[in-house]
Short mmCIF file of C-alpha atoms in Angstrom, two decimals:
data_model
loop_
_atom_site.label_atom_id
_atom_site.label_comp_id
_atom_site.label_asym_id
_atom_site.label_seq_id
_atom_site.Cartn_x
_atom_site.Cartn_y
_atom_site.Cartn_z
CA UNK A 1 40.51 -66.21 6.57
CA UNK A 2 43.33 -63.85 5.52
CA UNK A 3 46.96 -64.77 6.04
CA UNK A 4 48.94 -63.13 8.79
CA UNK A 5 48.60 -59.38 8.18
CA UNK A 6 51.67 -57.58 7.01
CA UNK A 7 53.54 -55.82 9.82
CA UNK A 8 52.57 -52.29 10.80
CA UNK A 9 55.46 -50.05 9.76
CA UNK A 10 55.84 -46.29 10.37
CA UNK A 11 57.25 -45.84 6.85
CA UNK A 12 55.62 -46.97 3.58
CA UNK A 13 56.68 -50.42 2.36
CA UNK A 14 57.37 -49.06 -1.13
CA UNK A 15 57.87 -45.71 -2.83
CA UNK A 16 55.40 -44.53 -5.48
CA UNK A 17 57.52 -43.21 -8.33
CA UNK A 18 54.63 -42.61 -10.78
CA UNK A 19 51.68 -41.33 -8.74
CA UNK A 20 48.10 -41.45 -9.89
CA UNK A 21 47.16 -38.71 -7.40
CA UNK A 22 49.11 -36.25 -5.27
CA UNK A 23 47.84 -34.17 -2.36
CA UNK A 24 48.72 -32.89 1.08
CA UNK A 25 46.80 -33.51 4.29
CA UNK A 26 47.12 -30.62 6.73
CA UNK A 27 45.93 -29.86 10.29
CA UNK A 28 44.70 -33.38 10.94
CA UNK A 29 42.91 -34.59 14.03
CA UNK A 30 42.40 -38.33 14.53
CA UNK A 31 39.71 -39.39 17.02
CA UNK A 32 39.17 -43.14 17.51
CA UNK A 33 36.74 -45.37 19.36
CA UNK A 34 36.82 -49.14 19.80
CA UNK A 35 34.29 -51.09 17.71
CA UNK A 36 33.13 -54.69 17.82
CA UNK A 37 34.53 -56.38 14.67
CA UNK A 38 31.07 -57.88 14.06
CA UNK A 39 29.61 -54.37 13.70
CA UNK A 40 32.31 -53.36 11.21
CA UNK A 41 32.44 -56.52 9.08
CA UNK A 42 29.24 -55.89 7.12
CA UNK A 43 30.39 -52.41 6.08
CA UNK A 44 33.64 -53.56 4.45
CA UNK A 45 34.11 -54.31 0.73
CA UNK A 46 34.20 -57.94 -0.47
CA UNK A 47 37.55 -59.64 0.05
CA UNK A 48 38.35 -57.80 3.29
CA UNK A 49 37.77 -58.38 7.00
CA UNK A 50 38.21 -56.06 9.99
CA UNK A 51 41.82 -55.49 10.96
CA UNK A 52 42.10 -55.98 14.71
CA UNK A 53 44.54 -55.31 17.51
CA UNK A 54 44.00 -57.51 20.53
CA UNK A 55 40.67 -58.65 19.13
CA UNK A 56 39.34 -55.09 18.77
CA UNK A 57 38.92 -52.92 15.69
CA UNK A 58 38.32 -49.18 15.55
CA UNK A 59 36.33 -46.44 13.87
CA UNK A 60 38.16 -43.21 13.12
CA UNK A 61 36.78 -39.71 12.76
CA UNK A 62 39.50 -37.81 10.89
CA UNK A 63 39.17 -34.07 10.24
CA UNK A 64 41.70 -32.09 8.20
CA UNK A 65 42.41 -29.75 5.32
CA UNK A 66 42.93 -31.30 1.90
CA UNK A 67 45.53 -29.23 0.04
CA UNK A 68 46.26 -29.05 -3.69
CA UNK A 69 44.95 -32.33 -5.06
CA UNK A 70 46.74 -33.07 -8.33
CA UNK A 71 46.66 -35.72 -11.07
CA UNK A 72 49.76 -37.67 -12.07
CA UNK A 73 52.73 -35.27 -11.88
CA UNK A 74 50.73 -32.15 -12.66
CA UNK A 75 50.74 -29.34 -10.10
CA UNK A 76 48.05 -29.53 -7.46
CA UNK A 77 44.94 -27.41 -7.99
CA UNK A 78 44.96 -24.43 -5.58
CA UNK A 79 41.19 -23.78 -5.27
CA UNK A 80 39.15 -26.81 -6.32
CA UNK A 81 41.83 -29.09 -4.88
CA UNK A 82 41.97 -27.35 -1.49
CA UNK A 83 39.14 -27.77 1.03
CA UNK A 84 38.23 -29.04 4.52
CA UNK A 85 37.34 -32.71 4.77
CA UNK A 86 36.16 -35.07 7.49
CA UNK A 87 36.04 -38.81 6.99
CA UNK A 88 34.71 -41.78 8.92
CA UNK A 89 36.89 -44.81 8.39
CA UNK A 90 37.33 -48.44 9.40
CA UNK A 91 40.42 -50.67 9.34
CA UNK A 92 40.69 -53.61 6.98
CA UNK A 93 42.94 -56.43 5.85
CA UNK A 94 42.64 -58.47 2.64
CA UNK A 95 43.55 -62.00 1.54
CA UNK A 96 47.13 -60.86 0.82
CA UNK A 97 47.57 -59.50 4.32
CA UNK A 98 47.54 -55.91 3.05
CA UNK A 99 46.32 -53.57 5.74
CA UNK A 100 44.26 -50.56 4.75
CA UNK A 101 41.43 -48.22 5.56
CA UNK A 102 37.85 -48.28 4.32
CA UNK A 103 36.06 -44.94 4.04
CA UNK A 104 32.42 -45.04 5.07
CA UNK A 105 31.92 -41.34 4.36
CA UNK A 106 34.02 -38.39 3.19
CA UNK A 107 32.46 -34.98 3.82
CA UNK A 108 34.06 -32.20 1.79
CA UNK A 109 33.25 -28.54 1.23
CA UNK A 110 33.84 -28.35 -2.55
CA UNK A 111 30.98 -29.58 -4.71
CA UNK A 112 32.98 -30.38 -7.87
CA UNK A 113 35.46 -32.73 -6.12
CA UNK A 114 32.49 -34.39 -4.40
CA UNK A 115 30.75 -35.03 -7.73
CA UNK A 116 33.97 -36.27 -9.36
CA UNK A 117 34.68 -38.55 -6.40
CA UNK A 118 31.18 -40.01 -6.41
CA UNK A 119 30.69 -40.43 -10.16
CA UNK A 120 34.26 -41.05 -11.27
CA UNK A 121 35.51 -43.25 -8.44
CA UNK A 122 32.35 -44.40 -6.62
CA UNK A 123 33.76 -42.95 -3.40
CA UNK A 124 31.26 -42.02 -0.63
CA UNK A 125 31.90 -38.27 -0.89
CA UNK A 126 29.28 -35.88 0.48
CA UNK A 127 28.96 -32.14 0.08
CA UNK A 128 29.03 -30.27 3.39
CA UNK A 129 29.40 -26.77 4.77
CA UNK A 130 32.72 -26.94 6.66
CA UNK A 131 35.38 -24.87 8.41
CA UNK A 132 38.75 -25.32 10.16
CA UNK A 133 39.68 -22.60 12.65
CA UNK A 134 42.79 -22.13 14.83
CA UNK A 135 42.90 -20.34 18.16
CA UNK A 136 46.35 -20.68 19.71
CA UNK A 137 46.93 -24.37 20.35
CA UNK A 138 43.30 -25.36 19.72
CA UNK A 139 41.71 -26.33 16.41
CA UNK A 140 37.96 -26.45 15.74
CA UNK A 141 36.39 -28.32 12.82
CA UNK A 142 32.73 -27.87 11.89
CA UNK A 143 30.60 -29.68 9.33
CA UNK A 144 26.96 -29.64 8.26
CA UNK A 145 25.98 -31.97 5.44
CA UNK A 146 24.21 -30.53 2.39
CA UNK A 147 23.95 -33.35 -0.14
CA UNK A 148 23.04 -36.11 -0.59
CA UNK A 149 22.24 -36.56 3.11
CA UNK A 150 21.24 -37.14 5.75
CA UNK A 151 21.02 -33.37 5.51
CA UNK A 152 22.50 -31.59 8.53
CA UNK A 153 24.65 -34.54 9.67
CA UNK A 154 27.99 -33.33 10.96
CA UNK A 155 28.94 -31.58 14.15
CA UNK A 156 31.71 -29.72 15.90
CA UNK A 157 35.09 -31.07 16.96
CA UNK A 158 37.63 -29.07 19.02
CA UNK A 159 41.02 -30.36 20.15
CA UNK A 160 43.95 -28.86 22.01
CA UNK A 161 47.33 -29.82 20.55
CA UNK A 162 49.82 -31.30 23.02
CA UNK A 163 53.49 -32.21 22.93
CA UNK A 164 55.05 -34.04 19.97
CA UNK A 165 55.19 -37.82 20.23
CA UNK A 166 58.73 -39.17 19.99
CA UNK A 167 57.75 -42.82 19.75
CA UNK A 168 54.10 -43.70 19.02
CA UNK A 169 52.52 -46.59 20.90
CA UNK A 170 51.52 -49.82 19.18
CA UNK A 171 47.93 -48.57 18.95
CA UNK A 172 48.99 -45.17 17.56
CA UNK A 173 51.03 -46.89 14.84
CA UNK A 174 48.12 -49.25 14.09
CA UNK A 175 45.69 -46.36 13.61
CA UNK A 176 47.89 -44.04 11.54
CA UNK A 177 50.49 -46.12 9.64
CA UNK A 178 48.17 -47.18 6.83
CA UNK A 179 49.63 -47.57 3.37
CA UNK A 180 46.54 -48.16 1.27
CA UNK A 181 42.78 -48.14 1.09
CA UNK A 182 40.32 -50.87 0.22
CA UNK A 183 37.28 -49.97 -1.81
CA UNK A 184 34.77 -51.16 -4.37
CA UNK A 185 34.98 -49.33 -7.70
CA UNK A 186 32.51 -50.15 -10.50
CA UNK A 187 31.70 -53.47 -8.89
CA UNK A 188 35.32 -54.51 -8.31
CA UNK A 189 37.18 -54.63 -5.04
CA UNK A 190 40.53 -52.86 -5.31
CA UNK A 191 43.43 -51.78 -3.15
CA UNK A 192 44.86 -48.29 -3.70
CA UNK A 193 48.39 -47.91 -2.25
CA UNK A 194 49.71 -44.65 -0.82
CA UNK A 195 53.00 -43.33 0.47
CA UNK A 196 54.00 -40.32 2.55
CA UNK A 197 56.67 -39.30 5.05
CA UNK A 198 56.46 -40.61 8.59
CA UNK A 199 53.64 -38.93 10.50
CA UNK A 200 54.65 -36.05 12.79
CA UNK A 201 52.18 -36.76 15.62
CA UNK A 202 51.12 -34.88 18.73
CA UNK A 203 48.91 -36.18 21.49
CA UNK A 204 45.80 -34.04 21.81
CA UNK A 205 43.04 -33.28 24.28
CA UNK A 206 39.46 -33.56 23.12
CA UNK A 207 37.83 -30.30 24.17
CA UNK A 208 34.46 -30.78 22.45
CA UNK A 209 32.96 -33.45 20.23
CA UNK A 210 29.38 -33.18 19.04
CA UNK A 211 28.93 -35.34 15.98
CA UNK A 212 26.59 -37.81 14.32
CA UNK A 213 28.74 -38.78 11.33
CA UNK A 214 29.61 -42.18 12.82
CA UNK A 215 25.97 -43.21 13.19
CA UNK A 216 25.12 -41.70 9.79
CA UNK A 217 27.77 -44.05 8.34
CA UNK A 218 25.93 -47.09 9.69
CA UNK A 219 27.74 -47.83 12.95
CA UNK A 220 26.43 -47.77 16.52
CA UNK A 221 27.08 -44.47 18.28
CA UNK A 222 30.49 -44.30 20.01
CA UNK A 223 30.29 -45.52 23.60
CA UNK A 224 32.27 -43.52 26.11
CA UNK A 225 35.43 -41.53 25.63
CA UNK A 226 37.66 -42.12 22.59
CA UNK A 227 40.61 -44.45 23.05
CA UNK A 228 42.95 -42.17 21.10
CA UNK A 229 43.07 -38.48 20.13
CA UNK A 230 45.99 -37.34 17.97
CA UNK A 231 46.94 -34.24 15.99
CA UNK A 232 49.36 -33.86 13.09
CA UNK A 233 50.43 -30.74 11.17
CA UNK A 234 50.30 -32.95 8.09
CA UNK A 235 52.19 -34.69 5.30
CA UNK A 236 52.33 -34.71 1.49
CA UNK A 237 50.93 -37.95 0.05
CA UNK A 238 51.00 -39.93 -3.18
CA UNK A 239 48.57 -42.59 -4.39
CA UNK A 240 49.64 -45.30 -6.80
CA UNK A 241 47.66 -47.32 -9.32
CA UNK A 242 44.96 -49.56 -7.84
CA UNK A 243 45.40 -53.30 -7.58
CA UNK A 244 42.66 -55.92 -7.67
CA UNK A 245 42.36 -58.36 -4.78
CA UNK A 246 44.50 -60.82 -6.78
CA UNK A 247 47.27 -58.23 -6.78
CA UNK A 248 47.10 -57.55 -10.54
CA UNK A 249 47.34 -53.89 -11.47
CA UNK A 250 44.22 -52.57 -13.11
CA UNK A 251 44.56 -51.28 -16.68
#
């Protein structure tokens, strides 16, 4: 059993002075459903368990625009590093109490970043046909998977942006204030820290949601309405060097 998880904080616990990766996340929509921790546990990397709030964990469908991914302190790439993305993610905690996210799938519209992510980092990237369109205060995200499959998985998500949130609820902090990701790279479980400014969040109305990405990722289909729908104009983010479960920085 892990120790008491570290507190959920709206600001990162530490700055990342020497980033491994830089990028911006723009026009984000977060849609979340409650999940039985037993359904999530088998999909997490070794050394982690589901992170819960009141005995419940969550699956997130997060759609956005990735903008100018860059290495180290080099400028972000304007074309290959800029593309729509939609991920399915779970919430995890490790033996050090570090809270994080676990990506079950990351659909992206640029083939080269998908290949680099899959071969270079063993991340579950998938190549999809995608778009992000604005119409006044509504945003529509579409995705249709190309490779490696299941071909055609994806859907359409439309939200209407509401008023800014002055003080997020405990659940809204739990779902968005995540300062790292857990993953398995080349057979090793690692924790990759990140840092970014405090999220500017808006509550949002779910206008349409037709998707099968959650079930394609190995989870039961969402039951009922989502428990949380949020929108954010976005933040710049930095990722630091990965740490092994023991907390030792990888070479």
